[in-house]
mmCIF file of C-alpha atoms and ligand atoms in Angstrom:
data_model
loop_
_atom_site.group_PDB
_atom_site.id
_atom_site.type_symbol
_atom_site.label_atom_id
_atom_site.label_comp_id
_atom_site.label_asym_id
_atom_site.label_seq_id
_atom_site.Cartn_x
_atom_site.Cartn_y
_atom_site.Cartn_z
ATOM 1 C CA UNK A 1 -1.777 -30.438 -73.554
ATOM 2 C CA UNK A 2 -1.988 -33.178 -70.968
ATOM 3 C CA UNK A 3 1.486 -33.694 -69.446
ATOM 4 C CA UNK A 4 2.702 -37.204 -67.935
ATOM 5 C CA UNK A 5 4.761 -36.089 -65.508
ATOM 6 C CA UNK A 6 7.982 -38.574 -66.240
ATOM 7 C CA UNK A 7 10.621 -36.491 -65.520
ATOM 8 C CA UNK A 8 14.061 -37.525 -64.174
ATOM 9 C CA UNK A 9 14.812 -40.976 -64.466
ATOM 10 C CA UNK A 10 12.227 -43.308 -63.910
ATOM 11 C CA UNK A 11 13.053 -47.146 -62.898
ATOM 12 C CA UNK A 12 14.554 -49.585 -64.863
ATOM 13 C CA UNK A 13 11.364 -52.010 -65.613
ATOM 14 C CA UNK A 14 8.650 -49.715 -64.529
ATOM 15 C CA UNK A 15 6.026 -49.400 -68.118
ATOM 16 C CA UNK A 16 4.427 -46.460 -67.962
ATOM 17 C CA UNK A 17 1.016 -46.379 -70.083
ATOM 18 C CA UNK A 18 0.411 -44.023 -72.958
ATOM 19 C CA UNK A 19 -2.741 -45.690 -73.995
ATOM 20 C CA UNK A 20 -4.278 -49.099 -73.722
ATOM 21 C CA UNK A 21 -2.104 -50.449 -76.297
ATOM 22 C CA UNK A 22 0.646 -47.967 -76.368
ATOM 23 C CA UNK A 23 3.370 -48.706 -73.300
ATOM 24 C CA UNK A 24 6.957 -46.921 -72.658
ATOM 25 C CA UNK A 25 9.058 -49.944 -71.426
ATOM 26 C CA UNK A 26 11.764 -48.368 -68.907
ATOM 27 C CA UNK A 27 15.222 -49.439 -69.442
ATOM 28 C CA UNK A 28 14.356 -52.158 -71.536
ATOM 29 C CA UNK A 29 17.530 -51.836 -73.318
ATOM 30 C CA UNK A 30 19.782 -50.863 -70.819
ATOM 31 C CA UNK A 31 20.989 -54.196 -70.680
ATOM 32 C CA UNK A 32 21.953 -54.495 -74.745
ATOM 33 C CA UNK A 33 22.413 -50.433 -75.300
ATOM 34 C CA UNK A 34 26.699 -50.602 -75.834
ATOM 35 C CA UNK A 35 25.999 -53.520 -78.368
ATOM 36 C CA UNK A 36 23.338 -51.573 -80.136
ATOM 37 C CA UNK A 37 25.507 -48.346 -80.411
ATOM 38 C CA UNK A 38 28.061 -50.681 -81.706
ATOM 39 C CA UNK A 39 25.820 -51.782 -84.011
ATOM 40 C CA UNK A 40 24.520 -48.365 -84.844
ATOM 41 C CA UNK A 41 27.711 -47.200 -85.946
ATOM 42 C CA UNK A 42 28.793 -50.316 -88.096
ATOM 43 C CA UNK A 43 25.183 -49.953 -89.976
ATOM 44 C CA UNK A 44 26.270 -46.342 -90.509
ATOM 45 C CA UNK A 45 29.298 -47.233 -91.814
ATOM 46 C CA UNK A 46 27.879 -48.882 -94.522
ATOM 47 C CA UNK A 47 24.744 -46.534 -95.510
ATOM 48 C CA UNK A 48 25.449 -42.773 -93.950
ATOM 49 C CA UNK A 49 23.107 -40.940 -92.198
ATOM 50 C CA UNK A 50 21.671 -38.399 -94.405
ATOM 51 C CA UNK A 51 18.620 -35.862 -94.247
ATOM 52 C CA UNK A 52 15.703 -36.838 -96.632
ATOM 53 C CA UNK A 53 13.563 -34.038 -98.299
ATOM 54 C CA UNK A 54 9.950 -34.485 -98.363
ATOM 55 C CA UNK A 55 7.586 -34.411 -101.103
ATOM 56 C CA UNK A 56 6.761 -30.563 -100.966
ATOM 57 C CA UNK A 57 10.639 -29.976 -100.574
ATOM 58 C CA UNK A 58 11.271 -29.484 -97.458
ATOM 59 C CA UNK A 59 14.580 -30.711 -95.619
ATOM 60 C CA UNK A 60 13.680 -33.091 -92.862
ATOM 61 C CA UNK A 61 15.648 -31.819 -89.650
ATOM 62 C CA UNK A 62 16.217 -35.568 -88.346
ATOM 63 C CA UNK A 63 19.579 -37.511 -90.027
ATOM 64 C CA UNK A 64 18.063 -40.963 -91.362
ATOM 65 C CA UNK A 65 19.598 -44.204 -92.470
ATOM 66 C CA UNK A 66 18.435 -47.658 -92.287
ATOM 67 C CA UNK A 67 19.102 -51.653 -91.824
ATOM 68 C CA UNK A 68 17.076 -54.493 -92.856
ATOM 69 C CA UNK A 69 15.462 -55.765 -96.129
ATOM 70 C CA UNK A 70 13.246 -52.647 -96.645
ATOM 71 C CA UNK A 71 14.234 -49.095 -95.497
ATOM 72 C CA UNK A 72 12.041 -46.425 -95.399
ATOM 73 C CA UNK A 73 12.588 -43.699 -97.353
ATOM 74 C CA UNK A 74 11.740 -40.167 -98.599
ATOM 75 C CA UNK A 75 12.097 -37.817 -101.470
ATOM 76 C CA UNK A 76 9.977 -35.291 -103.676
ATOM 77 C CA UNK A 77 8.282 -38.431 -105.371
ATOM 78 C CA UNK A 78 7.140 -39.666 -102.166
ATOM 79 C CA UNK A 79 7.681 -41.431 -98.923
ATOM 80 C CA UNK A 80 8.229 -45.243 -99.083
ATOM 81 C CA UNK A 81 9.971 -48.645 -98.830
ATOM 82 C CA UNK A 82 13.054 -49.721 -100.642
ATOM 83 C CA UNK A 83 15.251 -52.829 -100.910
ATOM 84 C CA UNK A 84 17.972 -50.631 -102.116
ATOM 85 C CA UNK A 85 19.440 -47.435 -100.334
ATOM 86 C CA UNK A 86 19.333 -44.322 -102.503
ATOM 87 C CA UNK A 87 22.637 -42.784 -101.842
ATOM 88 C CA UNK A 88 24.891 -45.677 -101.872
ATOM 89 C CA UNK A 89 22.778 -48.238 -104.760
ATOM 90 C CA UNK A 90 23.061 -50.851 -102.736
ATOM 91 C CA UNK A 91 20.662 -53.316 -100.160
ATOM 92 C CA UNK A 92 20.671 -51.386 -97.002
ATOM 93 C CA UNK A 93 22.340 -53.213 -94.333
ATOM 94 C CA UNK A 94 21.250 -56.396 -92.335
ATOM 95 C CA UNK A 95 19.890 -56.261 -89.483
ATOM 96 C CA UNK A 96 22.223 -56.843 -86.620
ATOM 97 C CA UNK A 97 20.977 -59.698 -84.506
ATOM 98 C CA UNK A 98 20.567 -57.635 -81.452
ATOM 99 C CA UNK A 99 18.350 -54.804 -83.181
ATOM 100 C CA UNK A 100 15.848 -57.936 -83.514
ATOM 101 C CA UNK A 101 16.028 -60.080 -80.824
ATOM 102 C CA UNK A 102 15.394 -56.647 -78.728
ATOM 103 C CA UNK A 103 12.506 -55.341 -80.496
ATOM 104 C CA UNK A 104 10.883 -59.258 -80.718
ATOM 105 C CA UNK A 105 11.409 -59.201 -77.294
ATOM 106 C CA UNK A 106 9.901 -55.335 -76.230
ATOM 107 C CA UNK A 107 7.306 -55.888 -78.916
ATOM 108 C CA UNK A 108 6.341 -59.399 -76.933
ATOM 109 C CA UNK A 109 6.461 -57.924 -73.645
ATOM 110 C CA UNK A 110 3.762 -55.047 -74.466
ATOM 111 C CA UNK A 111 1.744 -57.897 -75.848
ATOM 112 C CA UNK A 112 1.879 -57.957 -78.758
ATOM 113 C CA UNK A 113 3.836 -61.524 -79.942
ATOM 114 C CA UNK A 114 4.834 -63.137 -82.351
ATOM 115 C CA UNK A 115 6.675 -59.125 -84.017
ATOM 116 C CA UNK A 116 8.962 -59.606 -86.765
ATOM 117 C CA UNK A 117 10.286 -56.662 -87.887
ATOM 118 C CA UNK A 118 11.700 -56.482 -91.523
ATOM 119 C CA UNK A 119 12.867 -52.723 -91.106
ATOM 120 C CA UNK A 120 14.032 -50.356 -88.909
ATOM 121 C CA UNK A 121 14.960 -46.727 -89.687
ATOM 122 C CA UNK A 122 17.765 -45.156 -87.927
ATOM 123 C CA UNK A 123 17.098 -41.235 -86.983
ATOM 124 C CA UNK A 124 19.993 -38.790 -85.295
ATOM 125 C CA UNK A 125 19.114 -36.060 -83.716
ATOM 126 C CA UNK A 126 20.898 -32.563 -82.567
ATOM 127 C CA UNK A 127 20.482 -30.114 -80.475
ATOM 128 C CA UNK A 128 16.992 -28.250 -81.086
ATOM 129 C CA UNK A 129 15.947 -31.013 -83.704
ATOM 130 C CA UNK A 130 12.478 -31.281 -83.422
ATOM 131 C CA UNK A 131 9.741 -34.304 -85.682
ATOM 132 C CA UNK A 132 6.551 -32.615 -86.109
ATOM 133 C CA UNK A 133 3.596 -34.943 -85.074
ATOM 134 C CA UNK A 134 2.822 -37.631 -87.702
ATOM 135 C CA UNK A 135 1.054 -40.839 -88.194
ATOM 136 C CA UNK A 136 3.179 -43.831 -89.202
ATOM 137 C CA UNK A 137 1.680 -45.259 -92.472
ATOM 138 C CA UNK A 138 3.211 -46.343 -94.945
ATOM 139 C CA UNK A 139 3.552 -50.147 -93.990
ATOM 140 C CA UNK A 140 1.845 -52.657 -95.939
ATOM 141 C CA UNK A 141 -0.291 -53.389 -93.026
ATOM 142 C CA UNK A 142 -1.039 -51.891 -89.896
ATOM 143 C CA UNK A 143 -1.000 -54.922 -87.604
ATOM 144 C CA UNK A 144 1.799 -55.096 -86.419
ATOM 145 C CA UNK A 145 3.299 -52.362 -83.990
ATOM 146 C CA UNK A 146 5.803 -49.742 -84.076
ATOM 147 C CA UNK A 147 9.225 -50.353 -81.546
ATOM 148 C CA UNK A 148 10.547 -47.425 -80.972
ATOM 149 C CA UNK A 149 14.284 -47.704 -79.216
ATOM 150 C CA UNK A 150 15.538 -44.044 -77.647
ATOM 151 C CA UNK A 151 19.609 -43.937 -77.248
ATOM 152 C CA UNK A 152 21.802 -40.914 -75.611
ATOM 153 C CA UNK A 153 19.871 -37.846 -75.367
ATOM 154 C CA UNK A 154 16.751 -37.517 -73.395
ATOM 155 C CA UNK A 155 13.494 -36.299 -75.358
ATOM 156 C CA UNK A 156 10.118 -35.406 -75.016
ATOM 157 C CA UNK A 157 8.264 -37.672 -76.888
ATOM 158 C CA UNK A 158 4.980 -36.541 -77.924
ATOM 159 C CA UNK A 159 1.747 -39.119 -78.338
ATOM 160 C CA UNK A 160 -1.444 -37.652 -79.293
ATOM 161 C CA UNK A 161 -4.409 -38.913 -80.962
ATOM 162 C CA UNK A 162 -6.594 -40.322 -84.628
ATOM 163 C CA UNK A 163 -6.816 -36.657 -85.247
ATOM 164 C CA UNK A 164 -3.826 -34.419 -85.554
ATOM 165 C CA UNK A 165 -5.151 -31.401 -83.305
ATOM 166 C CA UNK A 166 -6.349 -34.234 -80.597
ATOM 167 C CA UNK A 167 -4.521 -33.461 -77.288
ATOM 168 C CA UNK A 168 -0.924 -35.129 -76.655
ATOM 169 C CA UNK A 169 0.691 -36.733 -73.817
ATOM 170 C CA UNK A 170 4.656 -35.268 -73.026
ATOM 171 C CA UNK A 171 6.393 -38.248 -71.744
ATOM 172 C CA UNK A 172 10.109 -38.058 -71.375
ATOM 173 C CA UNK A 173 12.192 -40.760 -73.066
ATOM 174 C CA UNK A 174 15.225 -41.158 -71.635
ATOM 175 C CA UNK A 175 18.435 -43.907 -72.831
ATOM 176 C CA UNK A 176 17.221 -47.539 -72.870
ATOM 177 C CA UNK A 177 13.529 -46.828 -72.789
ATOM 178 C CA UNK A 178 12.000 -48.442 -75.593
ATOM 179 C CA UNK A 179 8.038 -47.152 -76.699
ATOM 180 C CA UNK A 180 5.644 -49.879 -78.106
ATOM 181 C CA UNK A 181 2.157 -48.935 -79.524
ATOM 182 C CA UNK A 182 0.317 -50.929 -81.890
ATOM 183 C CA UNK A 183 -3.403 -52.318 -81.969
ATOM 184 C CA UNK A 184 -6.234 -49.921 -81.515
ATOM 185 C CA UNK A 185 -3.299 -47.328 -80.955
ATOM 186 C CA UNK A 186 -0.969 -48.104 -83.877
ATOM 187 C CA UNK A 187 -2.171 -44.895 -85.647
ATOM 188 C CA UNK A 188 -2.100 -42.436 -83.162
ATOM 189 C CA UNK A 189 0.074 -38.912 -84.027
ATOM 190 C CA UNK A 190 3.485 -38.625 -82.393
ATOM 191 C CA UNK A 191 6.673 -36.604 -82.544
ATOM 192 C CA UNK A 192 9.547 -35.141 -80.754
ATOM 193 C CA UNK A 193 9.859 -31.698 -78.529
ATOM 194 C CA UNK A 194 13.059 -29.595 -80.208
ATOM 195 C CA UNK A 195 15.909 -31.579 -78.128
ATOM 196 C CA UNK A 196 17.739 -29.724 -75.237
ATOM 197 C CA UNK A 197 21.209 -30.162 -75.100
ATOM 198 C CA UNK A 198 22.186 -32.045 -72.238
ATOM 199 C CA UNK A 199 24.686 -34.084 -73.446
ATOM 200 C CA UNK A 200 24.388 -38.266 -72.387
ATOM 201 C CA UNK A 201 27.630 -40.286 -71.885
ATOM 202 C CA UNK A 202 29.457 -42.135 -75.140
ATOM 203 C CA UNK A 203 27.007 -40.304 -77.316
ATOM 204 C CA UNK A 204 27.365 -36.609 -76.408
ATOM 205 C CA UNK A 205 24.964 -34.374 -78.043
ATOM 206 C CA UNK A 206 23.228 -36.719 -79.769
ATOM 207 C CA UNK A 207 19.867 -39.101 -79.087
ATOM 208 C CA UNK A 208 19.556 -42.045 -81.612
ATOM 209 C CA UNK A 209 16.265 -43.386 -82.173
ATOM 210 C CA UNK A 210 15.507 -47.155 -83.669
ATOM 211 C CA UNK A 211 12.421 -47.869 -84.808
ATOM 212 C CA UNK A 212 11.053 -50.915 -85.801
ATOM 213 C CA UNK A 213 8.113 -52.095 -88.253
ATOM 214 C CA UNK A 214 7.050 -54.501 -89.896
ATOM 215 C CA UNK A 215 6.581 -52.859 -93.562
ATOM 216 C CA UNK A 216 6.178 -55.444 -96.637
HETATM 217 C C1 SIN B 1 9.373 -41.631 -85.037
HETATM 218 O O1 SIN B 1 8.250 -41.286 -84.816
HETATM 219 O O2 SIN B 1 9.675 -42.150 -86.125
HETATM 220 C C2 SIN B 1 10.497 -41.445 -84.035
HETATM 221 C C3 SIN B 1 10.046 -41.238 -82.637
HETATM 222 C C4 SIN B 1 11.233 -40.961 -81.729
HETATM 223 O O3 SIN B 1 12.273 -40.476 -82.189
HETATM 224 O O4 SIN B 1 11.136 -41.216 -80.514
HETATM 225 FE FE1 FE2 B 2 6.852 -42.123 -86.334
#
């Protein structure tokens, strides 16, 4: 496995190249991250995090919830989209105005203008929670890319290739950084090392990640 060496904190602004359309964005939202956390805990308020079950029945380590009009979603009949969250029967929440403007904004800056995200799921992790690689793919279309925001906890993010066994890159995403891949790279695998503990300022032992799509 091909290692990025990343670790420690790198500068605020640096971008740091997974792939020619696939960019981590350093600190990008440092400057918004206490309004976002805000934010994070007023959407789950309204629509708890919960862990989904896949279709084969297994219990998806990560804690998911979403805002915006469609939320992503999965259970034994399936992974998909919904208006309406399942544990609550209502519209998931709106999507606070800083969620968008920031990924608009990260999604514009890794070149790719003009991103208007109608989603964005919501994912908690613990101590030793892990995300096994995946592709992202059940949006309607694939043109648009994936904004991915990382909050408290530092973790290794894993970004591989078309194939599943294709060799990742270990990059290190650390509070603030926000990953953007979309383009010829939209489909690669990724996923998420079992998280250390090293607990991160207001957020303790916990890393939140947002990520954005563009999914009806
Ligand atoms: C994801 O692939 O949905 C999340 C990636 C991350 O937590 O950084
Ligand atoms: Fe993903």
């Amino acid at each position: 496995m091909a290692t990025l060496d990343l670790f420690g904190s790198p500068a605020e602004g640096a971008r740091d190249w997974l792939a020619p359309q696939a960019v981590v964005l350093r600190g990008r939202a440092l400057s918004c991250a206490d309004e976002l956390l805000d934010a994070v805990a007023a959407v789950i308020a309204q629509a708890p995090l919960r862990q989904m079950v896949t279709p084969g029945g297994l219990t998806i380590a990560v804690a998911s919830t979403n805002c915006g009009v469609l939320g992503w979603t999965s259970d034994r009949r399936g992974y998909r989209y919904s208006r309406e969250d399942p544990v609550t029967g209502r519209r998931w929440p709106a999507m606070p105005a800083c969620f968008a403007q920031l990924a608009r904004q990260a999604a514009a800056d890794a070149g790719f203008p003009g991103f208007e995200p109608d989603a964005c799921l919501v994912n908690q992790y613990l101590p030793g929670t892990r995300l096994s690689l995946h592709q992202d793919k059940n949006e309607r279309d694939f043109g648009a890319p994936i904004v991915s925001v990382s909050l408290g906890m530092a973790a290794v993010f894993l970004f591989g290739g078309h194939e599943r066994a294709d060799r990742a890159f270990k990059v290190n995403l650390h509070h603030g950084d926000v990953a953007v891949w979309g383009g010829a790279d939209r489909l690669r695998y990724h996923g998420v090392m079992p998280l250390e503990d090293a607990p991160y300022a207001q957020l303790g032992s916990r890393r939140i990640n947002l990520t954005f799509r563009k999914a009806g």
